[in-house]
mmCIF file of C-alpha atoms in Angstrom:
data_model
loop_
_atom_site.group_PDB
_atom_site.id
_atom_site.type_symbol
_atom_site.label_atom_id
_atom_site.label_comp_id
_atom_site.label_asym_id
_atom_site.label_seq_id
_atom_site.Cartn_x
_atom_site.Cartn_y
_atom_site.Cartn_z
ATOM 1 C CA MET A 1 64.445 20.717 82.065
ATOM 2 C CA LEU A 2 63.403 18.538 79.163
ATOM 3 C CA MET A 3 59.970 16.941 79.650
ATOM 4 C CA CYS A 4 58.874 13.573 78.258
ATOM 5 C CA ARG A 5 56.564 15.128 75.668
ATOM 6 C CA GLU A 6 59.326 17.361 74.354
ATOM 7 C CA LEU A 7 61.733 14.433 74.214
ATOM 8 C CA ALA A 8 59.189 12.386 72.254
ATOM 9 C CA GLY A 9 59.076 15.221 69.710
ATOM 10 C CA ILE A 10 62.817 15.073 69.023
ATOM 11 C CA ALA A 11 63.305 11.314 69.490
ATOM 12 C CA SER A 12 64.043 10.618 65.799
ATOM 13 C CA ASP A 13 66.613 13.428 65.705
ATOM 14 C CA TYR A 14 68.308 11.824 68.723
ATOM 15 C CA ILE A 15 68.259 8.346 67.127
ATOM 16 C CA ASP A 16 69.703 9.684 63.844
ATOM 17 C CA GLY A 17 72.411 11.751 65.593
ATOM 18 C CA GLU A 18 70.937 15.034 64.324
ATOM 19 C CA LEU A 19 70.904 16.911 67.671
ATOM 20 C CA ASN A 20 73.576 19.392 68.736
ATOM 21 C CA THR A 21 75.728 18.505 71.720
ATOM 22 C CA GLY A 22 73.731 20.467 74.311
ATOM 23 C CA ARG A 23 70.430 19.018 73.220
ATOM 24 C CA ARG A 24 71.867 15.482 73.029
ATOM 25 C CA LEU A 25 73.231 15.758 76.578
ATOM 26 C CA SER A 26 69.870 16.921 77.930
ATOM 27 C CA VAL A 27 68.193 13.932 76.240
ATOM 28 C CA GLN A 28 70.788 11.587 77.754
ATOM 29 C CA MET A 29 70.300 13.125 81.222
ATOM 30 C CA HIS A 30 66.540 12.664 80.927
ATOM 31 C CA LEU A 31 66.918 9.072 79.724
ATOM 32 C CA MET A 32 69.036 8.213 82.778
ATOM 33 C CA MET A 33 66.100 9.177 85.004
ATOM 34 C CA CYS A 34 63.046 8.147 82.961
ATOM 35 C CA ARG A 35 62.367 4.508 82.130
ATOM 36 C CA HIS A 36 59.286 5.326 80.053
ATOM 37 C CA CYS A 37 61.314 7.522 77.708
ATOM 38 C CA ARG A 38 64.061 4.866 77.596
ATOM 39 C CA SER A 39 61.373 2.432 76.547
ATOM 40 C CA PHE A 40 59.980 4.875 73.960
ATOM 41 C CA ILE A 41 63.386 5.573 72.402
ATOM 42 C CA GLY A 42 64.161 1.825 72.342
ATOM 43 C CA ASN A 43 60.826 1.087 70.717
ATOM 44 C CA LEU A 44 61.105 3.862 68.149
ATOM 45 C CA ARG A 45 64.610 2.661 67.264
ATOM 46 C CA ALA A 46 63.331 -0.921 66.926
ATOM 47 C CA SER A 47 60.420 0.290 64.761
ATOM 48 C CA THR A 48 62.954 1.999 62.503
ATOM 49 C CA GLU A 49 65.031 -1.202 62.243
ATOM 50 C CA LEU A 50 61.861 -3.115 61.489
ATOM 51 C CA LEU A 51 61.197 -0.773 58.590
ATOM 52 C CA ARG A 52 64.728 -1.108 57.270
ATOM 53 C CA GLY A 53 64.462 -4.887 57.333
ATOM 54 C CA HIS A 54 61.034 -4.849 55.742
ATOM 55 C CA SER A 55 60.858 -4.609 51.991
ATOM 56 C CA SER A 56 58.856 -1.421 52.360
ATOM 57 C CA ALA A 57 59.723 -0.305 48.860
ATOM 58 C CA ARG A 58 58.057 -3.389 47.396
ATOM 59 C CA VAL A 59 55.858 -2.896 44.375
ATOM 60 C CA GLU A 60 53.711 -5.442 42.608
ATOM 61 C CA GLN A 61 55.503 -7.522 39.979
ATOM 62 C CA SER A 62 52.747 -6.629 37.488
ATOM 63 C CA VAL A 63 53.823 -2.960 37.712
ATOM 64 C CA ILE A 64 57.464 -3.889 37.037
ATOM 65 C CA ASP A 65 56.323 -6.108 34.123
ATOM 66 C CA ARG A 66 54.347 -3.255 32.568
ATOM 67 C CA ILE A 67 57.309 -0.865 32.851
ATOM 68 C CA ASN A 68 59.656 -3.494 31.390
ATOM 69 C CA HIS A 69 57.285 -4.088 28.494
ATOM 70 C CA HIS A 70 57.197 -0.339 27.746
ATOM 71 C CA VAL A 71 61.003 -0.046 27.901
ATOM 72 C CA THR A 72 61.494 -3.146 25.708
ATOM 73 C CA GLU A 73 59.239 -1.643 23.048
ATOM 74 C CA ALA A 74 61.085 1.690 23.174
ATOM 75 C CA LEU A 75 64.432 -0.124 22.906
ATOM 76 C CA SER A 76 63.296 -2.157 19.901
ATOM 77 C CA HIS A 77 62.244 1.047 18.121
ATOM 78 C CA ARG A 78 65.704 2.492 18.755
ATOM 79 C CA THR A 79 67.342 -0.614 17.276
ATOM 80 C CA GLU A 80 65.193 -0.330 14.150
ATOM 81 C CA ASP A 81 66.042 3.371 13.831
ATOM 82 C CA PRO A 82 69.298 3.705 11.835
ATOM 83 C CA ASP A 83 69.940 7.163 13.343
ATOM 84 C CA SER A 84 69.732 5.904 16.895
ATOM 85 C CA ASP A 85 73.456 5.867 17.600
ATOM 86 C CA ARG A 86 74.356 9.223 16.155
ATOM 87 C CA MET B 1 91.159 11.518 38.959
ATOM 88 C CA THR B 2 87.793 9.930 38.347
ATOM 89 C CA LEU B 3 84.392 11.543 38.386
ATOM 90 C CA ASN B 4 82.811 8.411 39.777
ATOM 91 C CA ALA B 5 82.026 8.968 43.451
ATOM 92 C CA HIS B 6 80.416 5.518 43.737
ATOM 93 C CA PRO B 7 82.993 2.993 42.630
ATOM 94 C CA ASP B 8 80.607 0.043 42.864
ATOM 95 C CA PRO B 9 81.926 -2.458 40.276
ATOM 96 C CA ASP B 10 78.503 -4.080 39.733
ATOM 97 C CA GLU B 11 76.870 -0.696 39.205
ATOM 98 C CA ASN B 12 79.625 0.370 36.809
ATOM 99 C CA LYS B 13 79.112 -2.811 34.762
ATOM 100 C CA LEU B 14 75.367 -2.216 34.683
ATOM 101 C CA VAL B 15 75.841 1.412 33.582
ATOM 102 C CA GLU B 16 78.180 0.372 30.770
ATOM 103 C CA ALA B 17 75.676 -2.262 29.593
ATOM 104 C CA LEU B 18 72.868 0.335 29.726
ATOM 105 C CA LYS B 19 75.003 2.710 27.644
ATOM 106 C CA ARG B 20 75.336 -0.063 25.051
ATOM 107 C CA GLY B 21 71.522 -0.340 25.052
ATOM 108 C CA GLU B 22 71.510 -3.976 26.188
ATOM 109 C CA GLN B 23 68.001 -5.260 26.759
ATOM 110 C CA ALA B 24 68.986 -7.509 29.689
ATOM 111 C CA ALA B 25 70.624 -4.580 31.470
ATOM 112 C CA PHE B 26 67.433 -2.517 31.185
ATOM 113 C CA THR B 27 65.338 -5.417 32.492
ATOM 114 C CA GLU B 28 67.661 -5.713 35.494
ATOM 115 C CA ALA B 29 67.731 -1.959 36.115
ATOM 116 C CA VAL B 30 63.944 -1.619 35.836
ATOM 117 C CA SER B 31 63.482 -4.425 38.396
ATOM 118 C CA THR B 32 66.078 -2.976 40.774
ATOM 119 C CA TYR B 33 65.305 0.738 40.642
ATOM 120 C CA SER B 34 61.624 1.166 39.717
ATOM 121 C CA ALA B 35 60.302 0.743 43.268
ATOM 122 C CA GLY B 36 62.302 3.731 44.494
ATOM 123 C CA MET B 37 61.415 5.762 41.402
ATOM 124 C CA LEU B 38 57.721 5.050 42.018
ATOM 125 C CA ALA B 39 58.108 6.190 45.640
ATOM 126 C CA VAL B 40 59.512 9.494 44.378
ATOM 127 C CA ALA B 41 56.761 9.923 41.782
ATOM 128 C CA ARG B 42 53.996 9.086 44.261
ATOM 129 C CA TYR B 43 55.195 11.917 46.469
ATOM 130 C CA TYR B 44 54.232 14.355 43.716
ATOM 131 C CA VAL B 45 51.393 12.745 41.750
ATOM 132 C CA ASP B 46 48.690 10.097 42.206
ATOM 133 C CA PRO B 47 49.658 6.395 41.821
ATOM 134 C CA ALA B 48 48.264 5.977 38.262
ATOM 135 C CA ASN B 49 50.197 8.999 36.992
ATOM 136 C CA ALA B 50 53.262 7.891 38.951
ATOM 137 C CA GLU B 51 53.554 4.666 36.969
ATOM 138 C CA GLU B 52 53.226 6.538 33.696
ATOM 139 C CA ILE B 53 55.897 9.029 34.717
ATOM 140 C CA VAL B 54 58.302 6.246 35.723
ATOM 141 C CA GLN B 55 57.704 4.520 32.357
ATOM 142 C CA ASP B 56 58.439 7.770 30.500
ATOM 143 C CA CYS B 57 61.548 8.364 32.583
ATOM 144 C CA TRP B 58 62.942 4.948 31.632
ATOM 145 C CA VAL B 59 62.448 5.793 27.957
ATOM 146 C CA THR B 60 64.336 9.067 28.565
ATOM 147 C CA VAL B 61 67.082 7.080 30.304
ATOM 148 C CA ILE B 62 67.721 5.000 27.135
ATOM 149 C CA ASP B 63 69.383 8.097 25.621
ATOM 150 C CA ALA B 64 70.283 10.067 28.727
ATOM 151 C CA ILE B 65 72.371 7.258 30.256
ATOM 152 C CA ARG B 66 75.111 8.032 27.708
ATOM 153 C CA ARG B 67 75.620 11.346 29.492
ATOM 154 C CA PHE B 68 75.706 9.728 32.945
ATOM 155 C CA GLU B 69 79.146 10.438 34.395
ATOM 156 C CA GLY B 70 78.783 8.873 37.811
ATOM 157 C CA ARG B 71 78.962 12.082 39.859
ATOM 158 C CA SER B 72 76.177 10.563 41.954
ATOM 159 C CA GLY B 73 75.120 6.932 42.199
ATOM 160 C CA LEU B 74 72.821 5.559 39.510
ATOM 161 C CA LYS B 75 69.916 5.335 41.992
ATOM 162 C CA THR B 76 70.188 9.007 42.998
ATOM 163 C CA TRP B 77 70.499 10.051 39.358
ATOM 164 C CA LEU B 78 67.339 8.105 38.413
ATOM 165 C CA HIS B 79 65.408 9.492 41.384
ATOM 166 C CA ARG B 80 66.359 13.040 40.380
ATOM 167 C CA ILE B 81 65.144 12.468 36.809
ATOM 168 C CA VAL B 82 61.752 11.337 38.174
ATOM 169 C CA ALA B 83 61.570 14.263 40.627
ATOM 170 C CA ASN B 84 62.375 16.819 37.919
ATOM 171 C CA ARG B 85 59.779 15.399 35.561
ATOM 172 C CA CYS B 86 57.131 15.450 38.315
ATOM 173 C CA LYS B 87 58.011 19.023 39.289
ATOM 174 C CA ASN B 88 57.669 20.117 35.663
ATOM 175 C CA GLN B 89 54.290 18.426 35.404
ATOM 176 C CA LEU B 90 53.103 20.063 38.640
ATOM 177 C CA ARG B 91 54.290 23.448 37.411
ATOM 178 C CA THR B 92 52.253 22.958 34.232
ATOM 179 C CA SER B 93 49.142 21.924 36.136
ATOM 180 C CA HIS B 94 49.686 24.633 38.812
ATOM 181 C CA ARG B 95 49.313 22.074 41.575
ATOM 182 C CA GLU B 96 51.160 22.341 44.865
ATOM 183 C CA ILE B 97 52.149 19.793 47.470
ATOM 184 C CA THR B 98 50.720 20.687 50.842
ATOM 185 C CA THR B 99 51.945 18.996 53.969
ATOM 186 C CA ASP B 100 51.444 19.999 57.574
ATOM 187 C CA PHE B 101 54.874 20.362 59.178
ATOM 188 C CA SER B 102 53.702 22.251 62.237
ATOM 189 C CA GLU B 103 53.307 19.319 64.649
ATOM 190 C CA ARG B 104 56.121 16.949 65.511
ATOM 191 C CA LEU B 105 53.900 14.543 67.463
ATOM 192 C CA GLU B 106 51.150 12.316 66.117
ATOM 193 C CA PRO B 107 47.843 13.266 67.846
ATOM 194 C CA GLU B 108 47.461 9.682 69.139
ATOM 195 C CA LEU B 109 50.859 9.869 70.804
ATOM 196 C CA ASP B 110 50.417 13.458 71.947
ATOM 197 C CA SER B 111 47.282 12.466 73.883
ATOM 198 C CA ARG B 112 49.355 10.078 76.002
ATOM 199 C CA PHE B 113 51.068 12.901 77.938
ATOM 200 C CA ASN B 114 49.565 14.731 80.921
ATOM 201 C CA ALA B 115 49.358 18.518 81.282
ATOM 202 C CA SER B 116 52.842 18.704 82.802
ATOM 203 C CA GLY B 117 54.350 16.885 79.793
ATOM 204 C CA ARG B 118 54.971 13.528 81.504
ATOM 205 C CA TRP B 119 53.784 10.170 80.216
ATOM 206 C CA ALA B 120 50.179 9.455 81.310
ATOM 207 C CA THR B 121 50.006 6.307 79.153
ATOM 208 C CA PRO B 122 53.598 5.106 78.793
ATOM 209 C CA PRO B 123 54.780 2.857 75.953
ATOM 210 C CA LYS B 124 53.546 -0.707 76.377
ATOM 211 C CA LEU B 125 55.637 -2.136 73.615
ATOM 212 C CA ARG B 126 58.377 -4.637 74.392
ATOM 213 C CA PHE B 127 60.808 -5.492 71.660
ATOM 214 C CA ASP B 128 62.209 -8.755 72.990
ATOM 215 C CA GLU B 129 62.995 -10.085 69.538
ATOM 216 C CA SER B 130 65.247 -8.823 66.805
ATOM 217 C CA ALA B 131 63.681 -7.005 63.854
ATOM 218 C CA ASP B 132 64.441 -10.050 61.668
ATOM 219 C CA ALA B 133 62.593 -12.369 64.057
ATOM 220 C CA LEU B 134 59.627 -9.992 64.188
ATOM 221 C CA LEU B 135 59.472 -9.850 60.404
ATOM 222 C CA GLU B 136 59.221 -13.641 60.260
ATOM 223 C CA ASN B 137 55.779 -13.103 61.756
ATOM 224 C CA GLY B 138 53.868 -12.935 58.476
ATOM 225 C CA ALA B 139 50.851 -11.233 60.047
ATOM 226 C CA LEU B 140 53.016 -8.394 61.413
ATOM 227 C CA SER B 141 54.743 -8.019 58.070
ATOM 228 C CA ASP B 142 51.345 -7.795 56.303
ATOM 229 C CA CYS B 143 50.195 -5.287 58.919
ATOM 230 C CA LEU B 144 53.297 -3.177 58.268
ATOM 231 C CA ASP B 145 52.515 -3.241 54.528
ATOM 232 C CA LYS B 146 48.957 -2.142 55.215
ATOM 233 C CA HIS B 147 50.000 0.751 57.450
ATOM 234 C CA LEU B 148 52.734 1.882 55.079
ATOM 235 C CA GLY B 149 50.072 1.964 52.375
ATOM 236 C CA HIS B 150 47.924 4.209 54.578
ATOM 237 C CA LEU B 151 50.658 6.748 55.352
ATOM 238 C CA PRO B 152 50.314 10.106 53.605
ATOM 239 C CA GLU B 153 52.338 9.877 50.365
ATOM 240 C CA SER B 154 54.777 12.534 51.574
ATOM 241 C CA GLN B 155 55.654 10.565 54.717
ATOM 242 C CA ARG B 156 55.729 7.248 52.877
ATOM 243 C CA SER B 157 58.074 8.537 50.164
ATOM 244 C CA ALA B 158 60.391 10.141 52.714
ATOM 245 C CA LEU B 159 60.444 6.936 54.756
ATOM 246 C CA ILE B 160 61.094 4.684 51.751
ATOM 247 C CA LEU B 161 63.886 6.855 50.361
ATOM 248 C CA TYR B 162 65.563 7.398 53.737
ATOM 249 C CA GLU B 163 65.091 3.988 55.369
ATOM 250 C CA ALA B 164 64.628 1.415 52.614
ATOM 251 C CA HIS B 165 66.854 3.054 49.999
ATOM 252 C CA GLN B 166 69.257 4.521 52.564
ATOM 253 C CA HIS B 167 69.555 7.866 50.768
ATOM 254 C CA LYS B 168 71.373 10.635 52.637
ATOM 255 C CA SER B 169 69.179 13.413 54.063
ATOM 256 C CA ASP B 170 70.566 15.926 51.538
ATOM 257 C CA ASP B 171 69.574 13.687 48.631
ATOM 258 C CA VAL B 172 66.056 13.108 49.984
ATOM 259 C CA CYS B 173 65.593 16.879 50.497
ATOM 260 C CA ASN B 174 66.767 17.528 46.956
ATOM 261 C CA ILE B 175 64.620 14.791 45.382
ATOM 262 C CA LEU B 176 61.457 15.634 47.334
ATOM 263 C CA ASP B 177 62.090 19.389 47.346
ATOM 264 C CA VAL B 178 61.719 19.764 51.120
ATOM 265 C CA SER B 179 63.840 21.535 53.726
ATOM 266 C CA ALA B 180 65.960 19.484 56.102
ATOM 267 C CA SER B 181 63.744 20.426 59.054
ATOM 268 C CA ASN B 182 60.565 19.416 57.222
ATOM 269 C CA LEU B 183 62.131 16.093 56.245
ATOM 270 C CA ARG B 184 62.909 15.464 59.932
ATOM 271 C CA VAL B 185 59.226 16.087 60.797
ATOM 272 C CA MET B 186 57.978 13.762 58.012
ATOM 273 C CA LEU B 187 60.313 10.956 59.087
ATOM 274 C CA HIS B 188 59.455 11.350 62.758
ATOM 275 C CA ARG B 189 55.695 11.375 62.138
ATOM 276 C CA ALA B 190 55.938 8.269 59.958
ATOM 277 C CA ARG B 191 58.063 6.397 62.526
ATOM 278 C CA GLN B 192 55.595 7.255 65.304
ATOM 279 C CA LYS B 193 52.772 5.766 63.249
ATOM 280 C CA ILE B 194 54.765 2.563 62.752
ATOM 281 C CA PHE B 195 55.577 2.469 66.490
ATOM 282 C CA LEU B 196 51.866 2.858 67.364
ATOM 283 C CA MET B 197 50.941 0.149 64.866
ATOM 284 C CA VAL B 198 53.443 -2.393 66.229
ATOM 285 C CA GLU B 199 52.360 -1.565 69.791
ATOM 286 C CA THR B 200 48.691 -2.232 68.990
ATOM 287 C CA PHE B 201 49.594 -5.378 67.060
ATOM 288 C CA GLN B 202 51.672 -6.811 69.913
ATOM 289 C CA GLU B 203 49.065 -5.938 72.508
ATOM 290 C CA THR B 204 45.934 -7.100 70.714
ATOM 291 C CA GLY B 205 47.175 -9.271 67.830
ATOM 292 C CA GLU B 206 45.062 -7.082 65.578
ATOM 293 C CA CYS B 207 46.172 -4.856 62.783
#
């Protein structure tokens, strides 16, 4: 029988639907009987949603500005280069 | 039949403008896609080198975009360009990425089970609010930023590409050069750390 520790190890696979049918059923059976694991799965799922809602891929505007400056310069050189469109 | 598997009209317009070399289109694309490209680069190299690589990739894109046929989305295509450049650089410098994929549980979480594998210290966290409501708490949002910044680069990149950029698993594996099972471990370890962080924050109010 699946123990709590083992379930905690595969909790993300369960949340993302990555488990095979047998494994998924044993997780579901365990969850019916164990409120702590229900709480853990619920919390891990909520943590994941929190991450999706959070702009976790944010970078500082100064970094974007530096990249844009570099690209603008490269583009202006292309425009000056008469061979650029060949 | 069209080659474009991502018939997003806005993306198609942007791609056409990029192919014409329009400055405004590049400014828009750099603002939209650089964060994800930096996440990819930071997986392979340190942050200072990552920025340089992303800059160089954009210069490559000025010409390469003309050959973009839309077999993948623009985002995936850009991320692959960054990944390939990083892999080449690593090959030249003979560096390797090392990540421990042997443990699926964070030590802090693992210590909360007793010898028989049952919870000794069960989860204390209660999510009574929606994720949106929680994020309105500025202190929690700052705390999340801080902890994301402290994640190992491998976990952080995997998390950003999979969660924030909603890439498919196959794409993340391809971009980060990891197996599907190792990606699952990286994602799970990163999520556990975020869970532990939110739990501590809700319990103590401290980050």
